[in-house]
Amino acid sequence: MKFMRQLAIIMSISFIAEVMEYLIPLPVAASIYGLILMLIGLITKIIPLHKVEDAADFLVEIMPILFVPPTVGIMASVEALKQMLVPLCVISVVSTVLVMVVTGRVSQRMIRKGNGDARDGVSMDGAVTQKGAIQ
Amino acid sequence: MKDMLTQSAFFGVVISLLCFEVGLFLKKKTGLAIANPLLVAVLMIVAFLLLFDIDYEVYASGAKYIDFFLTPATVSLAVPLYRKLSLLKKYPKAIFGGIAAGVLTAMVSIFLMSLAFGLTHEQYVTLLPKSITTAIGMGVSEKMGGIVTITIVAIAISGIGGNIIAEFVCKVFRITEPIARGLAIGTASHAMGTSRAMELGEVEGAMSSLSIVVAGIITVVSVSVFAMFI
């Protein structure tokens, strides 16, 4: 029953999120409202972590399977896919590299320039990799 | 026989689960990022449906019970983020600064390249959420009027591609701080890249999985602005 109750809480938040999607005139999907509601609930401890975590971990774990049916829907969009296949591949690959480089460089600079306490807890790892990089 | 399949609520569910299992098996056997279970499962199902001349609708009539769980699963993403909240409080500048810079880079680069390729508004908004986790990206694409299935393909390319090149990119561009590496991988290639980040180290893995949801939320806001540009 514990699992069912956890699922019931998650489903209830999903339902409230759907109502919000209907009422709020913003281009935001219900699932995002739900995610934020759940996060606020956890932070404020209105929803204690142990009341949802087993069901939530299960759902997050099986998530890749949930993408299978929508992706098979590509069968219905083959024409649209063909039309943009080259830009799709180029844009996806190039922007992935750019995002990785910029995110990494910016956060690295902030860690190194920022307050020294930012390195606590990772000093070992950091020292090892840094040494490797210098050599 | 086809009538029977049309009525069956289990055909779509069973074939989805079975093909995903095959994908998991291949992934385990080969250890290759390209042997992504989602990719393998989808290719197998599409081949099966085409081979036996079964309509997508027949498959979807059962498979819809699987994606019913998508919204609750996305809501559940709050739990792993909540567990990582102490990290966020410890390195707020590096995390928010890095991820925000990354999301902005994604938006600007996709905008410029879409402009160069002469893409339509529909194609452009299809690609805008390509760096974020599928669950959030699907919702963004749908709300903006994109082609959701193609968004998923772009997300998979970014995830699998990022997984493969992550180590090389970090080396070439001298991203050596574990925190920075994790943030870079998670922001650029979401959950599929995170599996690689976890292999690089514990700090990398934690930062990468934190970035998935943070980048997703920042992207939701940014896309609504950038969608207006084409």
mmCIF file of C-alpha atoms in Angstrom:
data_model
loop_
_atom_site.group_PDB
_atom_site.id
_atom_site.type_symbol
_atom_site.label_atom_id
_atom_site.label_comp_id
_atom_site.label_asym_id
_atom_site.label_seq_id
_atom_site.Cartn_x
_atom_site.Cartn_y
_atom_site.Cartn_z
ATOM 1 C CA MET A 1 0.000 0.000 0.000
ATOM 2 C CA LYS A 2 2.924 2.296 0.689
ATOM 3 C CA PHE A 3 3.849 2.315 -2.989
ATOM 4 C CA MET A 4 0.268 3.054 -4.045
ATOM 5 C CA ARG A 5 0.082 5.985 -1.665
ATOM 6 C CA GLN A 6 3.318 7.417 -3.059
ATOM 7 C CA LEU A 7 1.997 6.986 -6.576
ATOM 8 C CA ALA A 8 -1.238 8.683 -5.517
ATOM 9 C CA ILE A 9 0.690 11.765 -4.336
ATOM 10 C CA ILE A 10 2.639 11.947 -7.614
ATOM 11 C CA MET A 11 -0.528 11.463 -9.682
ATOM 12 C CA SER A 12 -2.321 14.170 -7.659
ATOM 13 C CA ILE A 13 0.491 16.630 -8.362
ATOM 14 C CA SER A 14 0.309 15.676 -12.050
ATOM 15 C CA PHE A 15 -3.403 16.433 -12.002
ATOM 16 C CA ILE A 16 -2.973 19.803 -10.256
ATOM 17 C CA ALA A 17 -0.280 20.547 -12.870
ATOM 18 C CA GLU A 18 -2.761 19.814 -15.667
ATOM 19 C CA VAL A 19 -5.233 22.224 -14.097
ATOM 20 C CA MET A 20 -2.477 24.858 -13.917
ATOM 21 C CA GLU A 21 -1.588 24.283 -17.570
ATOM 22 C CA TYR A 22 -5.245 24.892 -18.430
ATOM 23 C CA LEU A 23 -5.596 28.019 -16.302
ATOM 24 C CA ILE A 24 -2.228 29.748 -16.819
ATOM 25 C CA PRO A 25 -1.826 31.272 -20.298
ATOM 26 C CA LEU A 26 1.890 30.464 -20.655
ATOM 27 C CA PRO A 27 3.491 28.050 -23.136
ATOM 28 C CA VAL A 28 4.544 25.701 -20.334
ATOM 29 C CA ALA A 29 3.694 21.984 -20.285
ATOM 30 C CA ALA A 30 1.864 20.452 -17.314
ATOM 31 C CA SER A 31 4.848 18.263 -16.489
ATOM 32 C CA ILE A 32 7.014 21.338 -15.814
ATOM 33 C CA TYR A 33 4.473 22.850 -13.435
ATOM 34 C CA GLY A 34 4.333 19.461 -11.733
ATOM 35 C CA LEU A 35 8.110 19.234 -11.423
ATOM 36 C CA ILE A 36 8.286 22.688 -9.840
ATOM 37 C CA LEU A 37 5.331 21.972 -7.520
ATOM 38 C CA MET A 38 6.985 18.764 -6.360
ATOM 39 C CA LEU A 39 10.303 20.551 -5.803
ATOM 40 C CA ILE A 40 8.622 23.289 -3.747
ATOM 41 C CA GLY A 41 6.736 20.627 -1.801
ATOM 42 C CA LEU A 42 9.979 18.823 -0.978
ATOM 43 C CA ILE A 43 11.910 21.974 -0.052
ATOM 44 C CA THR A 44 9.152 23.254 2.242
ATOM 45 C CA LYS A 45 8.785 19.691 3.615
ATOM 46 C CA ILE A 46 5.043 19.797 2.893
ATOM 47 C CA ILE A 47 5.801 16.591 0.997
ATOM 48 C CA PRO A 48 8.374 14.623 3.033
ATOM 49 C CA LEU A 49 10.927 12.867 0.803
ATOM 50 C CA HIS A 50 10.151 9.406 2.200
ATOM 51 C CA LYS A 51 6.477 9.787 1.234
ATOM 52 C CA VAL A 52 7.292 9.872 -2.481
ATOM 53 C CA GLU A 53 10.833 8.664 -3.097
ATOM 54 C CA ASP A 54 10.254 4.947 -3.836
ATOM 55 C CA ALA A 55 7.626 5.580 -6.491
ATOM 56 C CA ALA A 56 9.543 8.583 -7.853
ATOM 57 C CA ASP A 57 12.791 6.625 -8.159
ATOM 58 C CA PHE A 58 10.897 3.860 -9.953
ATOM 59 C CA LEU A 59 9.326 6.282 -12.435
ATOM 60 C CA VAL A 60 12.637 8.056 -13.105
ATOM 61 C CA GLU A 61 14.345 4.697 -13.627
ATOM 62 C CA ILE A 62 11.830 3.456 -16.217
ATOM 63 C CA MET A 63 11.670 6.863 -17.940
ATOM 64 C CA PRO A 64 13.676 5.867 -21.057
ATOM 65 C CA ILE A 65 11.040 3.198 -21.814
ATOM 66 C CA LEU A 66 8.312 5.846 -21.670
ATOM 67 C CA PHE A 67 9.927 7.641 -24.642
ATOM 68 C CA VAL A 68 9.589 4.599 -26.899
ATOM 69 C CA PRO A 69 5.967 5.101 -28.069
ATOM 70 C CA PRO A 70 6.316 8.847 -28.844
ATOM 71 C CA THR A 71 9.557 8.187 -30.733
ATOM 72 C CA VAL A 72 7.967 5.434 -32.829
ATOM 73 C CA GLY A 73 5.630 8.251 -33.906
ATOM 74 C CA ILE A 74 8.499 9.283 -36.183
ATOM 75 C CA MET A 75 6.843 6.914 -38.693
ATOM 76 C CA ALA A 76 4.182 9.544 -39.208
ATOM 77 C CA SER A 77 6.757 12.349 -39.635
ATOM 78 C CA VAL A 78 9.170 10.713 -42.079
ATOM 79 C CA GLU A 79 8.546 13.389 -44.712
ATOM 80 C CA ALA A 80 9.170 16.227 -42.256
ATOM 81 C CA LEU A 81 12.285 14.432 -41.054
ATOM 82 C CA LYS A 82 13.663 14.017 -44.580
ATOM 83 C CA GLN A 83 13.176 17.720 -45.252
ATOM 84 C CA MET A 84 15.357 18.754 -42.340
ATOM 85 C CA LEU A 85 17.705 15.806 -41.956
ATOM 86 C CA VAL A 86 20.929 17.665 -42.767
ATOM 87 C CA PRO A 87 20.245 20.781 -40.641
ATOM 88 C CA LEU A 88 18.991 18.495 -37.873
ATOM 89 C CA CYS A 89 22.249 16.537 -37.723
ATOM 90 C CA VAL A 90 24.560 19.532 -38.188
ATOM 91 C CA ILE A 91 22.763 21.726 -35.639
ATOM 92 C CA SER A 92 22.489 18.928 -33.084
ATOM 93 C CA VAL A 93 26.166 18.007 -33.222
ATOM 94 C CA VAL A 94 27.640 21.526 -33.487
ATOM 95 C CA SER A 95 25.526 23.052 -30.731
ATOM 96 C CA THR A 96 26.201 20.077 -28.436
ATOM 97 C CA VAL A 97 29.954 20.712 -28.703
ATOM 98 C CA LEU A 98 29.520 24.473 -28.246
ATOM 99 C CA VAL A 99 27.295 24.074 -25.184
ATOM 100 C CA MET A 100 29.724 21.634 -23.614
ATOM 101 C CA VAL A 101 32.714 23.921 -24.151
ATOM 102 C CA VAL A 102 31.007 27.122 -22.974
ATOM 103 C CA THR A 103 29.390 25.540 -19.898
ATOM 104 C CA GLY A 104 32.648 23.884 -18.925
ATOM 105 C CA ARG A 105 34.864 26.934 -19.461
ATOM 106 C CA VAL A 106 32.498 29.384 -17.740
ATOM 107 C CA SER A 107 31.941 27.239 -14.665
ATOM 108 C CA GLN A 108 35.646 26.384 -14.462
ATOM 109 C CA ARG A 109 36.554 30.056 -14.500
ATOM 110 C CA MET A 110 34.010 30.786 -11.776
ATOM 111 C CA ILE A 111 35.340 27.984 -9.601
ATOM 112 C CA ARG A 112 38.950 29.120 -9.980
ATOM 113 C CA LYS A 113 38.364 32.842 -9.664
ATOM 114 C CA GLY A 114 35.658 32.508 -7.040
ATOM 115 C CA ASN A 115 35.989 32.015 -3.333
ATOM 116 C CA GLY A 116 38.405 29.291 -2.318
ATOM 117 C CA ASP A 117 35.715 27.355 -0.465
ATOM 118 C CA ALA A 118 34.281 26.302 -3.792
ATOM 119 C CA ARG A 119 37.013 23.716 -4.094
ATOM 120 C CA ASP A 120 36.229 21.953 -0.828
ATOM 121 C CA GLY A 121 35.306 18.341 -1.235
ATOM 122 C CA VAL A 122 36.800 17.980 -4.671
ATOM 123 C CA SER A 123 40.318 19.147 -3.994
ATOM 124 C CA MET A 124 41.720 15.634 -4.417
ATOM 125 C CA ASP A 125 40.069 14.965 -7.750
ATOM 126 C CA GLY A 126 40.801 18.445 -8.965
ATOM 127 C CA ALA A 127 44.455 18.283 -7.978
ATOM 128 C CA VAL A 128 44.953 14.959 -9.722
ATOM 129 C CA THR A 129 43.369 16.007 -13.009
ATOM 130 C CA GLN A 130 45.064 19.386 -12.963
ATOM 131 C CA LYS A 131 48.463 17.831 -12.497
ATOM 132 C CA GLY A 132 47.732 15.507 -15.397
ATOM 133 C CA ALA A 133 46.770 18.425 -17.588
ATOM 134 C CA ILE A 134 49.955 20.364 -16.871
ATOM 135 C CA GLN A 135 52.154 17.428 -17.800
ATOM 136 C CA MET B 1 -5.462 -11.102 -36.909
ATOM 137 C CA LYS B 2 -5.004 -7.397 -37.477
ATOM 138 C CA ASP B 3 -8.431 -6.723 -35.934
ATOM 139 C CA MET B 4 -7.337 -8.636 -32.900
ATOM 140 C CA LEU B 5 -4.176 -6.519 -32.633
ATOM 141 C CA THR B 6 -6.183 -3.323 -32.999
ATOM 142 C CA GLN B 7 -8.321 -4.340 -30.056
ATOM 143 C CA SER B 8 -5.475 -5.587 -27.924
ATOM 144 C CA ALA B 9 -4.343 -3.193 -25.246
ATOM 145 C CA PHE B 10 -1.238 -5.300 -24.705
ATOM 146 C CA PHE B 11 0.266 -5.602 -28.193
ATOM 147 C CA GLY B 12 1.790 -2.108 -28.158
ATOM 148 C CA VAL B 13 2.914 -2.423 -24.554
ATOM 149 C CA VAL B 14 4.501 -5.851 -24.962
ATOM 150 C CA ILE B 15 6.386 -5.075 -28.173
ATOM 151 C CA SER B 16 7.710 -1.835 -26.600
ATOM 152 C CA LEU B 17 8.953 -3.568 -23.462
ATOM 153 C CA LEU B 18 10.437 -6.528 -25.352
ATOM 154 C CA CYS B 19 12.316 -4.355 -27.843
ATOM 155 C CA PHE B 20 13.632 -2.161 -25.022
ATOM 156 C CA GLU B 21 14.915 -5.289 -23.284
ATOM 157 C CA VAL B 22 16.759 -6.264 -26.472
ATOM 158 C CA GLY B 23 18.243 -2.736 -26.529
ATOM 159 C CA LEU B 24 19.387 -3.060 -22.904
ATOM 160 C CA PHE B 25 20.946 -6.431 -23.742
ATOM 161 C CA LEU B 26 22.840 -5.020 -26.744
ATOM 162 C CA LYS B 27 24.030 -2.055 -24.667
ATOM 163 C CA LYS B 28 25.336 -4.396 -21.987
ATOM 164 C CA LYS B 29 27.028 -6.721 -24.491
ATOM 165 C CA THR B 30 28.686 -4.030 -26.629
ATOM 166 C CA GLY B 31 29.092 -1.156 -24.149
ATOM 167 C CA LEU B 32 28.713 1.286 -27.057
ATOM 168 C CA ALA B 33 26.893 4.595 -26.602
ATOM 169 C CA ILE B 34 25.333 4.189 -30.035
ATOM 170 C CA ALA B 35 23.651 0.966 -28.875
ATOM 171 C CA ASN B 36 21.210 3.180 -27.000
ATOM 172 C CA PRO B 37 18.246 1.075 -25.807
ATOM 173 C CA LEU B 38 15.728 3.726 -26.890
ATOM 174 C CA LEU B 39 17.238 3.914 -30.371
ATOM 175 C CA VAL B 40 17.435 0.137 -30.750
ATOM 176 C CA ALA B 41 13.867 -0.356 -29.499
ATOM 177 C CA VAL B 42 12.427 2.277 -31.827
ATOM 178 C CA LEU B 43 14.259 0.934 -34.898
ATOM 179 C CA MET B 44 13.066 -2.604 -34.135
ATOM 180 C CA ILE B 45 9.451 -1.564 -33.597
ATOM 181 C CA VAL B 46 9.354 0.583 -36.735
ATOM 182 C CA ALA B 47 10.855 -2.306 -38.758
ATOM 183 C CA PHE B 48 8.325 -4.730 -37.278
ATOM 184 C CA LEU B 49 5.346 -2.475 -37.980
ATOM 185 C CA LEU B 50 6.491 -1.820 -41.554
ATOM 186 C CA LEU B 51 7.254 -5.493 -42.199
ATOM 187 C CA PHE B 52 3.806 -6.654 -41.116
ATOM 188 C CA ASP B 53 2.068 -3.575 -42.497
ATOM 189 C CA ILE B 54 0.650 -2.551 -39.122
ATOM 190 C CA ASP B 55 -0.424 1.102 -38.743
ATOM 191 C CA TYR B 56 1.167 3.327 -36.137
ATOM 192 C CA GLU B 57 -2.325 3.888 -34.698
ATOM 193 C CA VAL B 58 -2.698 0.166 -34.005
ATOM 194 C CA TYR B 59 0.564 0.184 -32.107
ATOM 195 C CA ALA B 60 -0.240 3.452 -30.335
ATOM 196 C CA SER B 61 -3.668 2.270 -29.165
ATOM 197 C CA GLY B 62 -1.881 -0.006 -26.697
ATOM 198 C CA ALA B 63 1.390 1.870 -26.300
ATOM 199 C CA LYS B 64 -0.428 4.995 -25.080
ATOM 200 C CA TYR B 65 -0.670 3.280 -21.691
ATOM 201 C CA ILE B 66 3.103 3.548 -21.483
ATOM 202 C CA ASP B 67 3.449 7.246 -22.206
ATOM 203 C CA PHE B 68 0.595 7.874 -19.786
ATOM 204 C CA PHE B 69 3.346 7.751 -17.149
ATOM 205 C CA LEU B 70 5.440 10.498 -18.757
ATOM 206 C CA THR B 71 3.977 13.401 -16.783
ATOM 207 C CA PRO B 72 4.230 11.647 -13.388
ATOM 208 C CA ALA B 73 7.797 10.571 -14.262
ATOM 209 C CA THR B 74 8.767 14.149 -15.143
ATOM 210 C CA VAL B 75 7.213 15.347 -11.879
ATOM 211 C CA SER B 76 9.363 12.738 -10.130
ATOM 212 C CA LEU B 77 12.538 14.338 -11.543
ATOM 213 C CA ALA B 78 12.156 16.778 -8.639
ATOM 214 C CA VAL B 79 13.302 14.024 -6.280
ATOM 215 C CA PRO B 80 16.843 13.498 -7.652
ATOM 216 C CA LEU B 81 17.187 17.289 -7.963
ATOM 217 C CA TYR B 82 16.100 17.748 -4.341
ATOM 218 C CA ARG B 83 18.734 15.244 -3.207
ATOM 219 C CA LYS B 84 21.427 17.287 -5.007
ATOM 220 C CA LEU B 85 20.259 20.615 -3.605
ATOM 221 C CA SER B 86 23.107 20.817 -1.093
ATOM 222 C CA LEU B 87 25.578 20.868 -4.012
ATOM 223 C CA LEU B 88 23.655 23.722 -5.572
ATOM 224 C CA LYS B 89 23.908 25.709 -2.353
ATOM 225 C CA LYS B 90 27.631 25.008 -2.166
ATOM 226 C CA TYR B 91 28.563 26.176 -5.670
ATOM 227 C CA PRO B 92 25.693 28.453 -6.722
ATOM 228 C CA LYS B 93 27.746 30.756 -8.959
ATOM 229 C CA ALA B 94 29.586 28.056 -10.895
ATOM 230 C CA ILE B 95 26.422 26.005 -11.346
ATOM 231 C CA PHE B 96 23.977 28.734 -12.329
ATOM 232 C CA GLY B 97 26.572 30.733 -14.249
ATOM 233 C CA GLY B 98 27.842 27.740 -16.180
ATOM 234 C CA ILE B 99 24.449 26.266 -16.972
ATOM 235 C CA ALA B 100 22.898 29.626 -17.907
ATOM 236 C CA ALA B 101 25.849 30.329 -20.228
ATOM 237 C CA GLY B 102 25.396 26.875 -21.745
ATOM 238 C CA VAL B 103 21.662 27.271 -22.314
ATOM 239 C CA LEU B 104 22.230 30.692 -23.882
ATOM 240 C CA THR B 105 24.893 29.168 -26.154
ATOM 241 C CA ALA B 106 22.417 26.488 -27.220
ATOM 242 C CA MET B 107 19.731 29.078 -28.011
ATOM 243 C CA VAL B 108 22.027 31.449 -29.916
ATOM 244 C CA SER B 109 23.819 28.712 -31.886
ATOM 245 C CA ILE B 110 20.556 26.994 -32.861
ATOM 246 C CA PHE B 111 19.087 30.364 -33.857
ATOM 247 C CA LEU B 112 22.070 31.314 -36.029
ATOM 248 C CA MET B 113 22.343 27.934 -37.728
ATOM 249 C CA SER B 114 18.568 27.732 -38.308
ATOM 250 C CA LEU B 115 18.810 31.144 -39.926
ATOM 251 C CA ALA B 116 21.710 29.963 -42.099
ATOM 252 C CA PHE B 117 19.814 26.823 -43.161
ATOM 253 C CA GLY B 118 16.660 28.872 -43.811
ATOM 254 C CA LEU B 119 14.518 26.732 -41.485
ATOM 255 C CA THR B 120 10.831 27.448 -40.931
ATOM 256 C CA HIS B 121 9.455 28.479 -37.536
ATOM 257 C CA GLU B 122 8.149 24.948 -37.009
ATOM 258 C CA GLN B 123 11.547 23.392 -37.726
ATOM 259 C CA TYR B 124 13.329 25.997 -35.596
ATOM 260 C CA VAL B 125 11.211 25.449 -32.475
ATOM 261 C CA THR B 126 11.528 21.701 -33.030
ATOM 262 C CA LEU B 127 15.291 22.044 -32.521
ATOM 263 C CA LEU B 128 15.389 24.689 -29.746
ATOM 264 C CA PRO B 129 14.937 22.220 -26.843
ATOM 265 C CA LYS B 130 17.448 19.723 -28.257
ATOM 266 C CA SER B 131 19.991 19.847 -25.425
ATOM 267 C CA ILE B 132 17.633 19.076 -22.562
ATOM 268 C CA THR B 133 16.199 15.899 -21.154
ATOM 269 C CA THR B 134 13.550 14.245 -23.336
ATOM 270 C CA ALA B 135 10.738 14.556 -20.799
ATOM 271 C CA ILE B 136 11.060 18.346 -20.583
ATOM 272 C CA GLY B 137 12.066 18.823 -24.231
ATOM 273 C CA MET B 138 8.960 17.050 -25.519
ATOM 274 C CA GLY B 139 6.708 19.370 -23.555
ATOM 275 C CA VAL B 140 8.587 22.454 -24.786
ATOM 276 C CA SER B 141 8.418 21.343 -28.424
ATOM 277 C CA GLU B 142 4.714 20.542 -28.194
ATOM 278 C CA LYS B 143 3.820 23.838 -26.541
ATOM 279 C CA MET B 144 5.813 25.827 -29.096
ATOM 280 C CA GLY B 145 4.256 24.050 -32.072
ATOM 281 C CA GLY B 146 7.277 21.927 -32.980
ATOM 282 C CA ILE B 147 7.334 18.367 -34.325
ATOM 283 C CA VAL B 148 7.727 16.423 -31.099
ATOM 284 C CA THR B 149 9.058 13.186 -32.595
ATOM 285 C CA ILE B 150 11.821 15.050 -34.450
ATOM 286 C CA THR B 151 12.687 16.909 -31.243
ATOM 287 C CA ILE B 152 13.212 13.521 -29.613
ATOM 288 C CA VAL B 153 15.539 12.515 -32.469
ATOM 289 C CA ALA B 154 17.569 15.739 -32.032
ATOM 290 C CA ILE B 155 17.709 15.151 -28.264
ATOM 291 C CA ALA B 156 18.948 11.598 -28.858
ATOM 292 C CA ILE B 157 21.667 12.803 -31.269
ATOM 293 C CA SER B 158 22.826 15.386 -28.705
ATOM 294 C CA GLY B 159 22.757 12.844 -25.898
ATOM 295 C CA ILE B 160 24.493 9.994 -27.692
ATOM 296 C CA GLY B 161 26.909 12.341 -29.494
ATOM 297 C CA GLY B 162 27.767 14.150 -26.271
ATOM 298 C CA ASN B 163 28.289 10.844 -24.518
ATOM 299 C CA ILE B 164 30.828 9.800 -27.150
ATOM 300 C CA ILE B 165 32.775 13.084 -27.459
ATOM 301 C CA ALA B 166 32.621 14.279 -23.813
ATOM 302 C CA GLU B 167 36.072 13.137 -22.767
ATOM 303 C CA PHE B 168 37.700 14.378 -25.966
ATOM 304 C CA VAL B 169 36.067 17.823 -25.728
ATOM 305 C CA CYS B 170 37.034 18.235 -22.069
ATOM 306 C CA LYS B 171 40.625 17.328 -22.896
ATOM 307 C CA VAL B 172 40.986 19.575 -25.951
ATOM 308 C CA PHE B 173 39.393 22.586 -24.256
ATOM 309 C CA ARG B 174 41.205 21.957 -20.966
ATOM 310 C CA ILE B 175 38.105 21.533 -18.849
ATOM 311 C CA THR B 176 39.738 19.786 -15.934
ATOM 312 C CA GLU B 177 37.748 20.741 -12.823
ATOM 313 C CA PRO B 178 35.435 17.798 -12.070
ATOM 314 C CA ILE B 179 32.575 20.192 -11.254
ATOM 315 C CA ALA B 180 32.964 21.998 -14.569
ATOM 316 C CA ARG B 181 33.195 18.739 -16.494
ATOM 317 C CA GLY B 182 29.995 17.407 -14.933
ATOM 318 C CA LEU B 183 28.093 20.628 -15.600
ATOM 319 C CA ALA B 184 29.347 20.728 -19.201
ATOM 320 C CA ILE B 185 28.309 17.163 -19.960
ATOM 321 C CA GLY B 186 24.903 17.393 -18.259
ATOM 322 C CA THR B 187 23.979 20.725 -19.842
ATOM 323 C CA ALA B 188 25.012 19.630 -23.351
ATOM 324 C CA SER B 189 23.766 16.068 -23.363
ATOM 325 C CA HIS B 190 21.352 15.548 -20.453
ATOM 326 C CA ALA B 191 20.753 12.035 -19.066
ATOM 327 C CA MET B 192 22.403 10.167 -21.935
ATOM 328 C CA GLY B 193 25.634 12.101 -21.324
ATOM 329 C CA THR B 194 25.308 11.740 -17.563
ATOM 330 C CA SER B 195 25.980 8.011 -17.797
ATOM 331 C CA ARG B 196 29.396 8.937 -19.241
ATOM 332 C CA ALA B 197 29.962 11.619 -16.575
ATOM 333 C CA MET B 198 29.315 9.008 -13.885
ATOM 334 C CA GLU B 199 32.095 6.871 -15.351
ATOM 335 C CA LEU B 200 34.490 9.854 -15.178
ATOM 336 C CA GLY B 201 33.926 10.305 -11.453
ATOM 337 C CA GLU B 202 31.475 10.798 -8.620
ATOM 338 C CA VAL B 203 31.631 14.616 -8.677
ATOM 339 C CA GLU B 204 31.207 14.652 -12.459
ATOM 340 C CA GLY B 205 28.190 12.344 -12.216
ATOM 341 C CA ALA B 206 26.473 14.330 -9.461
ATOM 342 C CA MET B 207 27.006 17.662 -11.235
ATOM 343 C CA SER B 208 25.846 16.245 -14.537
ATOM 344 C CA SER B 209 22.617 14.864 -13.103
ATOM 345 C CA LEU B 210 21.986 18.150 -11.302
ATOM 346 C CA SER B 211 22.404 20.022 -14.599
ATOM 347 C CA ILE B 212 19.729 17.915 -16.323
ATOM 348 C CA VAL B 213 16.830 19.480 -14.463
ATOM 349 C CA VAL B 214 18.354 22.934 -13.904
ATOM 350 C CA ALA B 215 19.196 23.280 -17.612
ATOM 351 C CA GLY B 216 15.731 21.961 -18.459
ATOM 352 C CA ILE B 217 13.983 24.613 -16.394
ATOM 353 C CA ILE B 218 16.203 27.471 -17.655
ATOM 354 C CA THR B 219 15.563 26.254 -21.208
ATOM 355 C CA VAL B 220 11.774 26.312 -20.746
ATOM 356 C CA VAL B 221 12.010 30.031 -19.985
ATOM 357 C CA SER B 222 14.603 30.838 -22.684
ATOM 358 C CA VAL B 223 12.798 29.014 -25.478
ATOM 359 C CA SER B 224 9.659 31.062 -24.971
ATOM 360 C CA VAL B 225 11.749 34.169 -25.770
ATOM 361 C CA PHE B 226 13.922 32.716 -28.550
ATOM 362 C CA ALA B 227 10.935 31.095 -30.298
ATOM 363 C CA MET B 228 9.848 34.564 -31.401
ATOM 364 C CA PHE B 229 12.997 35.211 -33.438
ATOM 365 C CA ILE B 230 12.222 33.025 -36.474
#
